[in-house]
Coordinates of C-alpha atoms in Angstrom, one line a residue:
Chain A
M184 CA 22.5 -19.3 22.7
S185 CA 23.6 -15.7 22.2
E186 CA 23.5 -12.9 24.9
F187 CA 20.7 -11.5 22.9
D188 CA 18.7 -14.7 23.4
L189 CA 19.4 -14.7 27.1
I190 CA 18.1 -11.1 27.3
R191 CA 15.0 -11.9 25.2
R192 CA 14.2 -14.8 27.5
H193 CA 13.7 -12.3 30.4
L194 CA 11.2 -10.4 28.3
T195 CA 9.1 -13.3 27.1
G196 CA 6.0 -14.3 29.0
V197 CA 5.7 -11.0 30.9
G198 CA 2.1 -10.7 31.9
A199 CA 1.0 -14.1 30.4
G200 CA -2.5 -15.3 30.7
R201 CA -4.7 -13.3 28.3
D202 CA -6.7 -15.3 25.8
D203 CA -7.0 -12.3 23.4
V204 CA -3.4 -12.7 22.3
L205 CA -3.1 -15.2 19.4
V206 CA 0.6 -14.7 18.6
D207 CA 3.1 -12.8 20.6
V208 CA 6.8 -12.2 20.9
G209 CA 8.7 -14.3 18.4
D210 CA 6.7 -13.9 15.2
D211 CA 7.0 -10.9 12.9
C212 CA 3.9 -9.4 14.4
A213 CA 1.7 -10.0 17.4
L214 CA -1.8 -10.9 16.5
L215 CA -4.5 -9.5 18.9
R216 CA -8.2 -9.8 19.2
V217 CA -10.2 -6.6 19.9
P218 CA -13.7 -7.6 21.2
P219 CA -16.8 -6.3 19.4
G220 CA -18.1 -3.0 20.8
R221 CA -14.6 -1.9 22.0
E222 CA -12.4 0.8 20.6
L223 CA -8.6 0.4 20.7
A224 CA -6.7 3.1 22.6
V225 CA -3.0 3.4 21.9
G226 CA -0.3 5.6 23.3
I227 CA 3.5 5.6 22.9
D228 CA 6.2 7.2 25.2
T229 CA 9.9 7.2 25.2
L230 CA 12.3 7.6 28.2
V231 CA 15.9 8.6 27.4
A232 CA 18.8 8.1 29.8
G233 CA 20.1 11.5 31.0
V234 CA 16.9 13.3 29.9
H235 CA 14.0 11.4 31.6
F236 CA 15.9 9.5 34.2
L237 CA 19.4 9.4 35.7
P238 CA 21.7 6.9 34.0
D239 CA 22.3 5.1 37.3
C240 CA 18.6 4.7 37.9
D241 CA 17.5 1.4 39.4
P242 CA 16.5 -0.7 36.3
A243 CA 13.6 -2.4 38.1
A244 CA 12.1 1.1 38.9
L245 CA 12.7 2.1 35.3
G246 CA 10.9 -1.0 34.1
W247 CA 7.9 -0.1 36.3
K248 CA 7.9 3.5 35.3
S249 CA 8.3 2.9 31.5
L250 CA 5.0 1.0 31.6
A251 CA 3.4 3.2 34.2
V252 CA 3.7 6.4 32.1
N253 CA 1.9 4.7 29.3
L254 CA -0.8 3.1 31.4
S255 CA -1.4 6.7 32.7
D256 CA -2.2 7.8 29.2
L257 CA -4.7 4.9 28.9
A258 CA -6.2 5.9 32.3
A259 CA -6.8 9.4 30.9
V260 CA -9.1 8.1 28.2
G261 CA -10.8 5.6 30.5
A262 CA -9.4 2.6 28.7
E263 CA -8.7 -0.8 30.3
P264 CA -5.1 -1.8 29.7
A265 CA -4.6 -5.0 27.6
W266 CA -1.2 -5.2 25.8
A267 CA 2.1 -3.5 25.6
T268 CA 5.1 -3.5 23.2
L269 CA 8.6 -2.6 24.2
A270 CA 11.5 -1.2 22.1
L271 CA 14.6 -1.3 24.2
T272 CA 17.9 0.2 23.0
L273 CA 20.9 -0.8 25.2
P274 CA 24.5 0.2 25.0
E275 CA 25.6 -3.4 25.8
A276 CA 24.0 -6.8 26.3
D277 CA 23.6 -6.7 30.1
A278 CA 21.5 -9.6 31.1
G279 CA 21.4 -8.6 34.8
W280 CA 20.2 -5.1 34.0
V281 CA 17.5 -6.5 31.7
A282 CA 16.4 -9.1 34.3
A283 CA 15.8 -6.3 36.8
F284 CA 14.1 -4.1 34.2
A285 CA 11.8 -7.0 33.2
R286 CA 11.0 -7.7 36.9
G287 CA 9.8 -4.1 37.5
F288 CA 7.9 -4.0 34.2
G289 CA 6.4 -7.4 35.0
E290 CA 5.2 -6.3 38.5
L291 CA 3.1 -3.6 37.1
A292 CA 2.0 -5.7 34.0
A293 CA 0.8 -8.4 36.4
A294 CA -1.0 -5.9 38.6
E295 CA -2.9 -4.4 35.6
D296 CA -3.2 -7.6 33.5
V297 CA -1.1 -6.3 30.7
R298 CA 0.7 -8.7 28.3
L299 CA 4.0 -7.9 26.7
V300 CA 3.2 -8.9 23.1
G301 CA 6.1 -7.7 21.1
G302 CA 9.3 -5.8 21.1
D303 CA 12.6 -4.9 19.5
L304 CA 16.0 -5.0 21.1
T305 CA 18.7 -2.9 19.6
R306 CA 22.2 -1.6 20.4
G307 CA 22.7 2.1 21.1
P308 CA 22.2 4.8 23.7
L309 CA 19.9 3.6 26.5
T310 CA 16.4 4.5 25.4
I311 CA 13.1 2.8 26.3
T312 CA 9.9 3.2 24.1
V313 CA 6.7 1.5 25.3
Q314 CA 3.4 1.5 23.5
A315 CA 0.4 0.6 25.6
H316 CA -2.8 -0.7 24.1
G317 CA -6.2 -0.5 25.9
L318 CA -9.8 -1.2 25.2
V319 CA -12.7 1.2 25.8
P320 CA -16.4 0.8 25.1
A321 CA -17.2 2.4 21.8
D322 CA -18.0 6.1 22.0
H323 CA -17.3 6.2 25.8
A324 CA -13.7 7.3 25.8
L325 CA -12.8 10.3 27.9
R326 CA -11.6 13.3 25.9
R327 CA -9.8 16.5 26.6
S328 CA -12.5 18.5 24.9
G329 CA -15.6 18.0 27.0
A330 CA -15.1 20.6 29.8
R331 CA -17.9 23.1 30.1
P332 CA -18.3 26.4 32.1
G333 CA -19.7 25.5 35.5
D334 CA -17.9 22.1 35.7
L335 CA -15.7 21.4 38.7
I336 CA -12.0 20.7 38.3
C337 CA -10.7 17.7 40.2
V338 CA -7.4 16.0 40.7
S339 CA -6.4 12.6 42.1
G340 CA -3.6 12.0 44.6
A341 CA -1.2 14.7 45.5
L342 CA 0.9 17.0 43.3
G343 CA 4.6 17.8 43.3
D344 CA 6.0 14.7 45.0
A345 CA 8.1 13.6 42.0
G346 CA 9.3 17.1 41.4
L347 CA 10.5 17.4 44.9
A348 CA 12.2 14.0 44.8
L349 CA 14.0 15.0 41.6
R350 CA 15.2 18.3 43.2
H351 CA 16.6 16.4 46.1
L352 CA 18.4 13.9 43.8
S353 CA 19.7 16.6 41.5
A354 CA 21.2 18.4 44.6
G355 CA 22.7 15.2 45.9
E356 CA 20.4 15.4 48.9
P357 CA 18.7 12.4 50.6
V358 CA 15.2 11.5 49.4
D359 CA 12.7 9.9 51.7
D360 CA 11.0 6.6 50.7
Y361 CA 7.6 8.2 50.0
L362 CA 9.0 10.8 47.6
R363 CA 11.4 8.3 45.9
R364 CA 8.5 5.9 45.3
R365 CA 6.3 8.7 43.8
L366 CA 9.2 9.5 41.4
E367 CA 10.3 6.0 40.5
R368 CA 7.1 3.9 40.8
P369 CA 4.2 6.2 40.0
T370 CA 0.8 4.5 40.2
P371 CA -1.2 5.0 37.0
R372 CA -4.8 5.7 37.9
V373 CA -6.3 3.0 35.8
A374 CA -9.3 2.0 37.9
L375 CA -10.2 5.7 38.4
G376 CA -10.1 6.4 34.7
E377 CA -12.5 3.5 34.0
M378 CA -14.9 4.7 36.7
L379 CA -14.8 8.3 35.3
R380 CA -16.0 7.2 31.8
D381 CA -19.6 8.1 32.4
I382 CA -19.1 10.8 35.0
A383 CA -16.3 13.1 33.9
T384 CA -16.8 15.6 31.1
S385 CA -13.0 15.7 30.3
A386 CA -9.8 14.1 31.6
I387 CA -6.0 14.2 31.1
D388 CA -3.1 12.7 32.9
L389 CA -0.6 14.9 34.6
S390 CA 2.8 14.3 33.0
D391 CA 4.0 17.9 32.3
G392 CA 2.5 19.5 35.4
L393 CA -1.1 20.7 36.2
I394 CA -0.7 24.1 34.6
A395 CA 0.5 22.7 31.2
D396 CA -1.8 19.7 31.2
L397 CA -4.9 21.6 32.4
G398 CA -4.0 24.1 29.7
H399 CA -4.4 21.4 27.1
V400 CA -7.9 20.6 28.4
L401 CA -8.9 24.3 28.3
A402 CA -7.5 24.7 24.8
A403 CA -9.4 21.6 23.6
S404 CA -12.6 22.6 25.4
G405 CA -12.5 26.3 24.6
C406 CA -12.9 27.3 28.2
A407 CA -11.1 29.2 31.0
A408 CA -10.5 28.0 34.6
R409 CA -10.0 29.3 38.1
L410 CA -7.7 27.3 40.3
D411 CA -8.0 27.7 44.1
L412 CA -4.4 27.2 45.2
E413 CA -5.3 26.5 48.8
R414 CA -7.2 23.4 47.7
V415 CA -4.3 21.8 45.7
P416 CA -3.6 18.5 47.4
M417 CA 0.0 18.2 48.6
A418 CA 2.1 15.9 50.8
D419 CA 3.6 17.6 53.9
Q420 CA 7.0 17.7 52.3
V421 CA 5.8 19.6 49.3
A422 CA 3.4 21.8 51.3
A423 CA 6.4 22.9 53.5
V424 CA 8.4 24.1 50.5
V425 CA 5.4 26.0 49.1
A426 CA 4.7 27.6 52.5
E427 CA 8.3 28.6 52.9
R428 CA 9.0 30.0 49.4
D429 CA 5.5 30.6 47.9
D430 CA 6.9 28.2 45.3
W431 CA 3.7 27.0 43.5
A432 CA 5.7 25.9 40.5
L433 CA 6.7 22.8 42.5
P434 CA 3.2 21.3 42.7
L435 CA 1.9 22.9 39.5
A436 CA 4.6 22.7 37.0
S437 CA 7.3 20.2 37.8
G438 CA 5.6 17.3 36.1
D439 CA 5.9 13.5 36.5
D440 CA 2.8 13.4 38.8
Y441 CA 0.9 10.8 36.7
E442 CA -2.3 11.8 38.5
L443 CA -5.6 12.4 36.6
C444 CA -7.0 15.9 36.3
F445 CA -10.7 15.7 35.3
T446 CA -13.8 17.9 35.1
L447 CA -17.3 16.9 36.1
P448 CA -20.7 18.5 36.3
R449 CA -21.3 20.3 39.7
A450 CA -24.2 17.9 40.4
A451 CA -21.7 14.9 40.4
A452 CA -19.6 16.4 43.3
C453 CA -21.4 14.3 45.8
R454 CA -20.1 11.1 44.2
L455 CA -16.4 12.0 44.6
P456 CA -15.9 10.5 48.1
V457 CA -17.3 7.1 47.1
L458 CA -15.4 7.2 43.8
G459 CA -12.1 8.0 45.5
A460 CA -12.6 5.2 48.0
A461 CA -13.4 2.8 45.1
A462 CA -10.4 3.9 43.1
G463 CA -8.1 3.9 46.1
C464 CA -6.9 7.5 45.9
P465 CA -8.0 10.8 47.2
L466 CA -10.0 13.0 44.8
T467 CA -10.0 16.8 45.4
I468 CA -11.9 19.6 43.9
I469 CA -9.4 22.4 43.1
G470 CA -11.3 24.9 40.9
D471 CA -13.9 25.7 38.4
I472 CA -14.3 25.8 34.6
E473 CA -15.4 29.2 33.4
A474 CA -16.3 30.8 30.1
G475 CA -13.5 32.5 28.2
S476 CA -9.9 31.6 28.0
G477 CA -6.9 31.3 30.2
L478 CA -6.1 29.9 33.7
R479 CA -6.1 32.0 36.9
C480 CA -4.3 30.6 39.9
V481 CA -5.8 32.3 43.0
R482 CA -4.1 32.3 46.4
A483 CA -6.2 32.0 49.6
N484 CA -6.0 35.8 50.1
G485 CA -7.5 36.4 46.6
S486 CA -4.2 37.4 45.0
L487 CA -3.1 35.9 41.7
W488 CA 0.0 33.7 41.4
R489 CA 1.7 33.7 38.1
P490 CA 4.3 31.2 36.9
S491 CA 7.6 32.9 36.4
G492 CA 9.4 32.5 33.1
G493 CA 7.9 31.9 29.8
G494 CA 6.0 29.0 28.4
Y495 CA 6.9 25.4 29.1
D496 CA 9.4 24.1 26.5
H497 CA 8.2 20.6 25.8
F498 CA 11.3 19.8 23.8
R499 CA 13.4 20.2 26.9
R500 CA 11.5 17.4 28.6
D501 CA 9.1 14.7 27.8
D502 CA 5.9 15.5 26.1
Chain B
M253 CA 4.8 28.7 19.1
S254 CA 7.8 26.6 20.3
E255 CA 10.2 24.8 18.0
F256 CA 8.5 21.7 19.3
D257 CA 5.2 22.8 18.1
L258 CA 6.7 23.6 14.7
I259 CA 8.1 20.1 14.5
R260 CA 4.9 18.5 15.6
R261 CA 3.1 20.3 12.9
H262 CA 5.2 18.4 10.3
L263 CA 4.0 15.1 11.8
T264 CA 0.3 15.9 12.1
G265 CA -2.0 14.8 9.3
V266 CA 0.4 12.3 7.8
G267 CA -1.7 9.8 5.9
A268 CA -5.0 11.5 6.6
G269 CA -8.3 10.1 5.3
R270 CA -9.1 7.0 7.2
D271 CA -12.5 6.9 8.9
D272 CA -11.5 4.2 11.4
V273 CA -9.4 6.8 13.4
L274 CA -11.6 8.5 16.0
V275 CA -8.9 10.5 17.8
D276 CA -5.3 10.9 16.7
V277 CA -2.2 12.9 17.5
G278 CA -3.0 15.4 20.2
D279 CA -5.0 13.6 22.8
D280 CA -3.4 11.2 25.4
C281 CA -4.2 8.2 23.2
A282 CA -5.3 7.6 19.7
L283 CA -8.7 5.8 19.5
L284 CA -9.0 3.3 16.7
R285 CA -11.8 1.1 15.4
V286 CA -10.9 -2.5 14.4
P287 CA -13.7 -3.9 12.2
P288 CA -15.5 -7.1 13.2
G289 CA -13.9 -10.2 11.9
R290 CA -10.4 -8.7 11.8
E291 CA -7.4 -9.4 14.0
L292 CA -5.0 -6.6 14.9
A293 CA -1.4 -7.2 13.8
V294 CA 1.3 -5.0 15.5
G295 CA 5.0 -4.8 15.1
I296 CA 7.5 -2.4 16.5
D297 CA 11.1 -1.6 15.2
T298 CA 13.8 0.8 16.2
L299 CA 16.4 2.4 14.0
V300 CA 19.5 3.9 15.8
A301 CA 21.9 6.4 14.3
G302 CA 25.3 4.8 13.8
V303 CA 23.9 1.3 14.2
H304 CA 21.1 0.9 11.6
F305 CA 21.9 3.9 9.5
L306 CA 24.7 6.4 8.9
P307 CA 24.2 9.6 10.9
D308 CA 24.4 11.7 7.7
C309 CA 21.7 9.6 6.0
D310 CA 19.1 11.6 4.0
P311 CA 16.2 12.2 6.5
A312 CA 13.6 11.7 3.8
A313 CA 15.0 8.2 3.1
L314 CA 15.1 7.5 6.8
G315 CA 11.4 8.5 7.1
W316 CA 10.5 6.2 4.3
K317 CA 12.6 3.3 5.6
S318 CA 11.5 3.6 9.3
L319 CA 7.9 2.9 8.1
A320 CA 8.9 0.4 5.4
V321 CA 10.7 -2.0 7.8
N322 CA 7.5 -2.1 9.9
L323 CA 5.2 -2.5 6.9
S324 CA 7.4 -5.4 5.9
D325 CA 6.6 -7.1 9.2
L326 CA 2.9 -6.6 8.5
A327 CA 3.3 -8.0 5.0
A328 CA 4.9 -11.2 6.5
V329 CA 1.7 -12.0 8.3
G330 CA -0.5 -11.0 5.4
A331 CA -2.0 -7.9 7.2
E332 CA -3.4 -4.8 5.5
P333 CA -1.6 -1.7 7.0
A334 CA -3.8 0.7 8.8
W335 CA -2.1 3.0 11.4
A336 CA 1.4 3.8 12.7
T337 CA 2.8 5.5 15.7
L338 CA 6.2 7.2 15.8
A339 CA 8.5 7.8 18.8
L340 CA 11.3 10.1 17.5
T341 CA 14.3 11.1 19.7
L342 CA 16.3 14.0 18.3
P343 CA 19.5 15.6 19.6
E344 CA 18.1 19.0 18.8
A345 CA 14.9 20.6 17.5
D346 CA 15.7 20.7 13.7
A347 CA 12.6 21.6 11.9
G348 CA 14.2 21.2 8.4
W349 CA 15.3 17.6 9.3
V350 CA 11.9 16.7 10.6
A351 CA 10.1 18.2 7.6
A352 CA 12.2 16.0 5.3
F353 CA 11.7 13.0 7.5
A354 CA 8.0 13.5 7.6
R355 CA 8.0 13.9 3.8
G356 CA 9.6 10.5 3.3
F357 CA 7.5 8.8 5.9
G358 CA 4.4 10.4 4.4
E359 CA 5.1 9.3 0.9
L360 CA 5.1 5.6 1.9
A361 CA 2.1 6.2 4.3
A362 CA 0.1 7.7 1.5
A363 CA 1.0 4.9 -0.9
E364 CA -0.1 2.3 1.6
D365 CA -3.0 4.2 3.1
V366 CA -1.4 4.3 6.6
R367 CA -2.4 7.0 9.0
L368 CA 0.1 8.4 11.7
V369 CA -2.1 8.3 14.8
G370 CA 0.2 9.1 17.6
G371 CA 3.7 9.8 18.6
D372 CA 6.2 11.1 21.1
L373 CA 9.0 13.6 20.4
T374 CA 11.9 13.6 22.9
R375 CA 15.4 15.0 23.2
G376 CA 18.3 12.6 23.1
P377 CA 20.5 10.5 20.7
L378 CA 18.8 10.1 17.2
T379 CA 16.6 7.1 17.5
I380 CA 13.4 6.3 15.6
T381 CA 10.9 3.7 16.8
V382 CA 7.8 3.0 14.7
Q383 CA 5.0 0.7 15.5
A384 CA 2.8 -0.4 12.6
H385 CA -0.8 -1.7 13.0
G386 CA -2.5 -3.8 10.4
L387 CA -5.7 -5.8 10.0
V388 CA -6.0 -9.4 8.9
P389 CA -9.1 -11.6 8.5
A390 CA -9.5 -13.6 11.7
D391 CA -7.6 -16.9 11.6
H392 CA -6.1 -16.1 8.2
A393 CA -2.8 -14.6 9.3
L394 CA 0.4 -16.1 7.8
R395 CA 2.7 -17.7 10.4
R396 CA 6.2 -18.9 10.5
S397 CA 5.2 -22.3 11.7
G398 CA 3.2 -23.8 8.8
A399 CA 6.0 -25.1 6.4
R400 CA 5.7 -28.8 5.7
P401 CA 8.1 -31.3 4.0
G402 CA 7.5 -31.2 0.3
D403 CA 6.6 -27.5 0.2
L404 CA 8.5 -25.2 -2.1
I405 CA 10.6 -22.3 -0.8
C406 CA 10.0 -19.0 -2.6
V407 CA 11.4 -15.5 -2.4
S408 CA 10.2 -12.2 -3.8
G409 CA 12.5 -9.7 -5.5
A410 CA 16.3 -10.0 -5.5
L411 CA 18.6 -10.5 -2.6
G412 CA 21.8 -8.8 -1.5
D413 CA 21.2 -5.3 -3.0
A414 CA 21.1 -3.5 0.3
G415 CA 24.1 -5.4 1.6
L416 CA 26.2 -4.5 -1.5
A417 CA 25.1 -0.8 -1.2
L418 CA 26.2 -0.7 2.4
R419 CA 29.5 -2.3 1.5
H420 CA 30.2 0.4 -1.1
L421 CA 29.1 3.2 1.3
S422 CA 31.2 1.9 4.2
A423 CA 34.2 1.7 1.8
G424 CA 33.6 5.3 0.6
E425 CA 32.9 4.0 -2.9
P426 CA 30.2 5.3 -5.2
V427 CA 26.8 3.5 -5.2
D428 CA 24.6 3.3 -8.2
D429 CA 21.0 4.6 -8.0
Y430 CA 19.4 1.1 -8.0
L431 CA 21.5 -0.2 -5.1
R432 CA 21.0 3.0 -3.1
R433 CA 17.3 2.9 -3.6
R434 CA 17.2 -0.7 -2.5
L435 CA 19.1 0.2 0.7
E436 CA 17.3 3.5 1.5
R437 CA 13.8 3.0 0.2
P438 CA 13.0 -0.6 0.3
T439 CA 9.5 -1.6 -0.9
P440 CA 7.6 -3.6 1.7
R441 CA 5.8 -6.4 -0.1
V442 CA 2.4 -5.5 1.3
A443 CA 0.2 -6.5 -1.6
L444 CA 2.1 -9.8 -2.0
G445 CA 1.6 -10.6 1.7
E446 CA -2.2 -10.1 1.4
M447 CA -2.3 -12.3 -1.7
L448 CA -0.4 -15.1 0.0
R449 CA -2.8 -15.4 2.9
D450 CA -4.7 -18.4 1.5
I451 CA -1.8 -19.8 -0.6
A452 CA 1.4 -19.9 1.4
T453 CA 1.9 -22.3 4.3
S454 CA 4.4 -20.0 6.0
A455 CA 6.0 -16.6 5.5
I456 CA 8.6 -14.3 7.0
D457 CA 10.2 -11.0 5.9
L458 CA 13.9 -10.9 5.2
S459 CA 15.5 -8.3 7.6
D460 CA 18.4 -10.3 8.9
G461 CA 19.2 -12.2 5.7
L462 CA 17.7 -15.4 4.1
I463 CA 19.8 -17.9 6.1
A464 CA 18.8 -16.4 9.5
D465 CA 15.2 -15.7 8.6
L466 CA 14.5 -19.0 6.8
G467 CA 16.2 -20.5 9.9
H468 CA 13.4 -19.0 12.0
V469 CA 10.8 -20.6 9.7
L470 CA 12.5 -24.0 9.9
A471 CA 12.7 -23.8 13.7
A472 CA 9.1 -22.8 14.1
S473 CA 7.9 -25.4 11.6
G474 CA 10.2 -28.2 12.7
C475 CA 11.5 -28.8 9.3
A476 CA 14.8 -28.9 7.2
A477 CA 15.4 -27.2 3.9
R478 CA 17.5 -27.5 0.8
L479 CA 18.4 -24.2 -0.9
D480 CA 19.5 -24.3 -4.6
L481 CA 22.0 -21.5 -4.8
E482 CA 21.9 -21.2 -8.5
R483 CA 18.2 -20.3 -8.3
V484 CA 18.7 -17.4 -5.8
P485 CA 17.5 -14.2 -7.6
M486 CA 20.2 -11.5 -7.7
A487 CA 20.8 -8.2 -9.5
D488 CA 23.7 -8.2 -11.9
Q489 CA 25.8 -6.2 -9.5
V490 CA 25.4 -8.8 -6.7
A491 CA 25.7 -11.8 -9.1
A492 CA 29.1 -10.4 -10.2
V493 CA 30.4 -10.3 -6.7
V494 CA 29.2 -13.8 -6.0
A495 CA 30.7 -15.1 -9.3
E496 CA 34.0 -13.5 -8.6
R497 CA 34.5 -14.5 -4.9
D498 CA 32.0 -17.3 -4.3
D499 CA 30.7 -14.9 -1.7
W500 CA 27.2 -16.2 -1.0
A501 CA 27.1 -14.4 2.3
L502 CA 26.3 -11.2 0.3
P503 CA 22.9 -12.4 -1.0
L504 CA 22.1 -14.8 1.9
A505 CA 23.3 -13.1 5.1
S506 CA 23.8 -9.4 4.7
G507 CA 20.2 -8.4 5.7
D508 CA 18.0 -5.4 5.0
D509 CA 16.4 -7.1 1.9
Y510 CA 12.8 -6.6 3.1
E511 CA 11.6 -9.2 0.6
L512 CA 9.2 -12.0 1.6
C513 CA 10.3 -15.6 1.9
F514 CA 7.4 -18.0 1.9
T515 CA 6.6 -21.7 1.5
L516 CA 3.8 -23.1 -0.6
P517 CA 2.4 -26.5 -1.5
R518 CA 4.0 -27.9 -4.7
A519 CA 0.6 -27.9 -6.4
A520 CA 0.4 -24.1 -6.1
A521 CA 3.7 -23.5 -8.1
C522 CA 1.7 -22.8 -11.2
R523 CA 0.1 -19.8 -9.6
L524 CA 3.4 -18.0 -9.0
P525 CA 3.8 -16.2 -12.3
V526 CA 0.3 -14.6 -12.1
L527 CA 0.8 -13.8 -8.4
G528 CA 4.1 -12.1 -9.1
A529 CA 2.6 -10.0 -11.9
A530 CA -0.3 -9.0 -9.6
A531 CA 2.0 -8.1 -6.7
G532 CA 4.4 -6.3 -9.0
C533 CA 7.5 -8.2 -8.1
P534 CA 9.3 -11.4 -9.3
L535 CA 8.7 -14.5 -7.3
T536 CA 11.3 -17.3 -7.5
I537 CA 11.4 -20.9 -6.3
I538 CA 14.7 -21.4 -4.6
G539 CA 14.5 -24.7 -2.7
D540 CA 12.4 -27.3 -0.9
I541 CA 11.3 -28.0 2.6
E542 CA 12.4 -31.4 3.8
A543 CA 11.9 -33.5 6.9
G544 CA 14.5 -33.2 9.6
S545 CA 16.4 -30.1 10.7
G546 CA 19.0 -27.7 9.4
L547 CA 19.5 -25.8 6.1
R548 CA 21.7 -27.1 3.3
C549 CA 22.9 -24.5 0.7
V550 CA 23.7 -26.5 -2.5
R551 CA 25.9 -25.1 -5.3
A552 CA 25.1 -25.8 -9.0
N553 CA 27.8 -28.5 -9.0
G554 CA 26.2 -30.2 -6.0
S555 CA 28.8 -29.1 -3.4
L556 CA 27.6 -27.5 -0.2
W557 CA 28.3 -23.9 0.7
R558 CA 28.7 -23.2 4.4
P559 CA 28.5 -19.7 5.9
S560 CA 31.9 -18.8 7.5
G561 CA 32.0 -17.7 11.1
G562 CA 29.6 -18.6 13.8
G563 CA 26.0 -17.8 14.3
Y564 CA 24.5 -14.4 13.6
D565 CA 24.7 -12.1 16.6
H566 CA 21.4 -10.3 16.6
F567 CA 22.5 -7.9 19.2
R568 CA 25.1 -6.5 16.9
R569 CA 22.5 -5.4 14.4
D570 CA 18.8 -5.0 14.3
D571 CA 16.5 -7.9 15.2

């Protein structure tokens, strides 16, 4: 048995137990059954060592996160996760590293009932590409394009945690457990996404930061927005940095939040507390959709905050 | 508009014109419609610069090949290609390179009616991951596991062309147009795969070489095989090397053939010439499935040829 076979063994059977998988890892293709009345939602994301994560990153955390960022995309369209494929490029056959990676990947896969159905293992610079496949009732997927003037803008969880963790790590400073967990093991808001299908008018997941991602919703919907900065939900650690330096870029533009930002009709606001409790995460109204174009970020005193620097260069980070 | 947006523009609309794509590139996920009575076949493959292709490889050829190797996997299960996703990691934003890549990818996508429905563009060492999605009538997919003693072993096209081209390139020698095309722009045997669904008892595509890939079929089917070396189809260039050096590893173990190897009941042999004409490629009977285990390669004079060296190390190449 080659080292390759040893490695592959770690990746076989991850998330077993779905009866809609007819053939999985081992044949040329996986064969999958999409139930009638369901659409297939697919998203693909790559994480590159030195770009999206530090090369010495804990492989179990990396396994978790490489699946999480993809499930977050499924959550944004309201899809129920079903299957994943994994293309893993490794500089050398390191069975211990792969075992830890598979453990982290498998923890989240088990929690969300996702089966690893196929993959490719190649030699080269450490790169991880995952494609997640989900199912959504036909014509009920959430889109970016449905926001309308008068809608409320909401966000799940808290913003800026991963960004602050990354700042600390980059500066060689200690990172507390909460921030590290938010950076390394983000929780994709899968249950929330499914619940929002018939309530929200639009949704997106926050991978590039609220300003950039809400900007995509506004562009797709042909609307403007007003963001009330004092309502943006933040952990104490992030709020302290913002209070000290007026540094709103931390919660609004540092990315890697993997929360959902969604819009909903004003009349649905009363449902948010129950929804949040059911989804297991706080939901906060942070602004309003308006007619026109552009995004205004308004401080508590009524003054406008503007991001410094030019546009966000997607090519420098993930997209 | 950022360089990133310029690059993305080249990749949008590749293979347009399918009405089963509800949302594609641009939202968090693509939304796809699988028709009733069809199973979804998915396969994912990664090509890494310096491992699977030379870094100065023509980007248009690379675009073609990155899709072709995945369509070859679909052909092996008899699936009709439908959609593809592309995760492209580039060291720098090079719009000219991406335009050429997209042109090659798009040529094959158009020829096989494949729509590019999603992707991810990241910065890092040049790596290309493509996932192909195909549709196959429920319970009619070809498998590796159906070969039975008495079946004939067949192969499409000719073997060893890509291997010989790579030898020449690695040695800095000139490569003729035929061999180069076979290495850089392999033709996935999609039409053949679909035609074989109700005829062949098993199938696999040849990416690692006939010995390794037929070995997978024998392992999955629990059978042995006898290969008649004098029947192996080869181009004159490859046949000359074999005749000169008794170097059967070239056609049987150098990989990158992207032909189909399949087994069929002896009674179906009479259908091969018509099938080959319809599929547009020669089909050749090269041996027999037998009871037992193992693969015997028999020369015209009855002597056995044995591959030198140990097993094939998948981790050193693609898998």
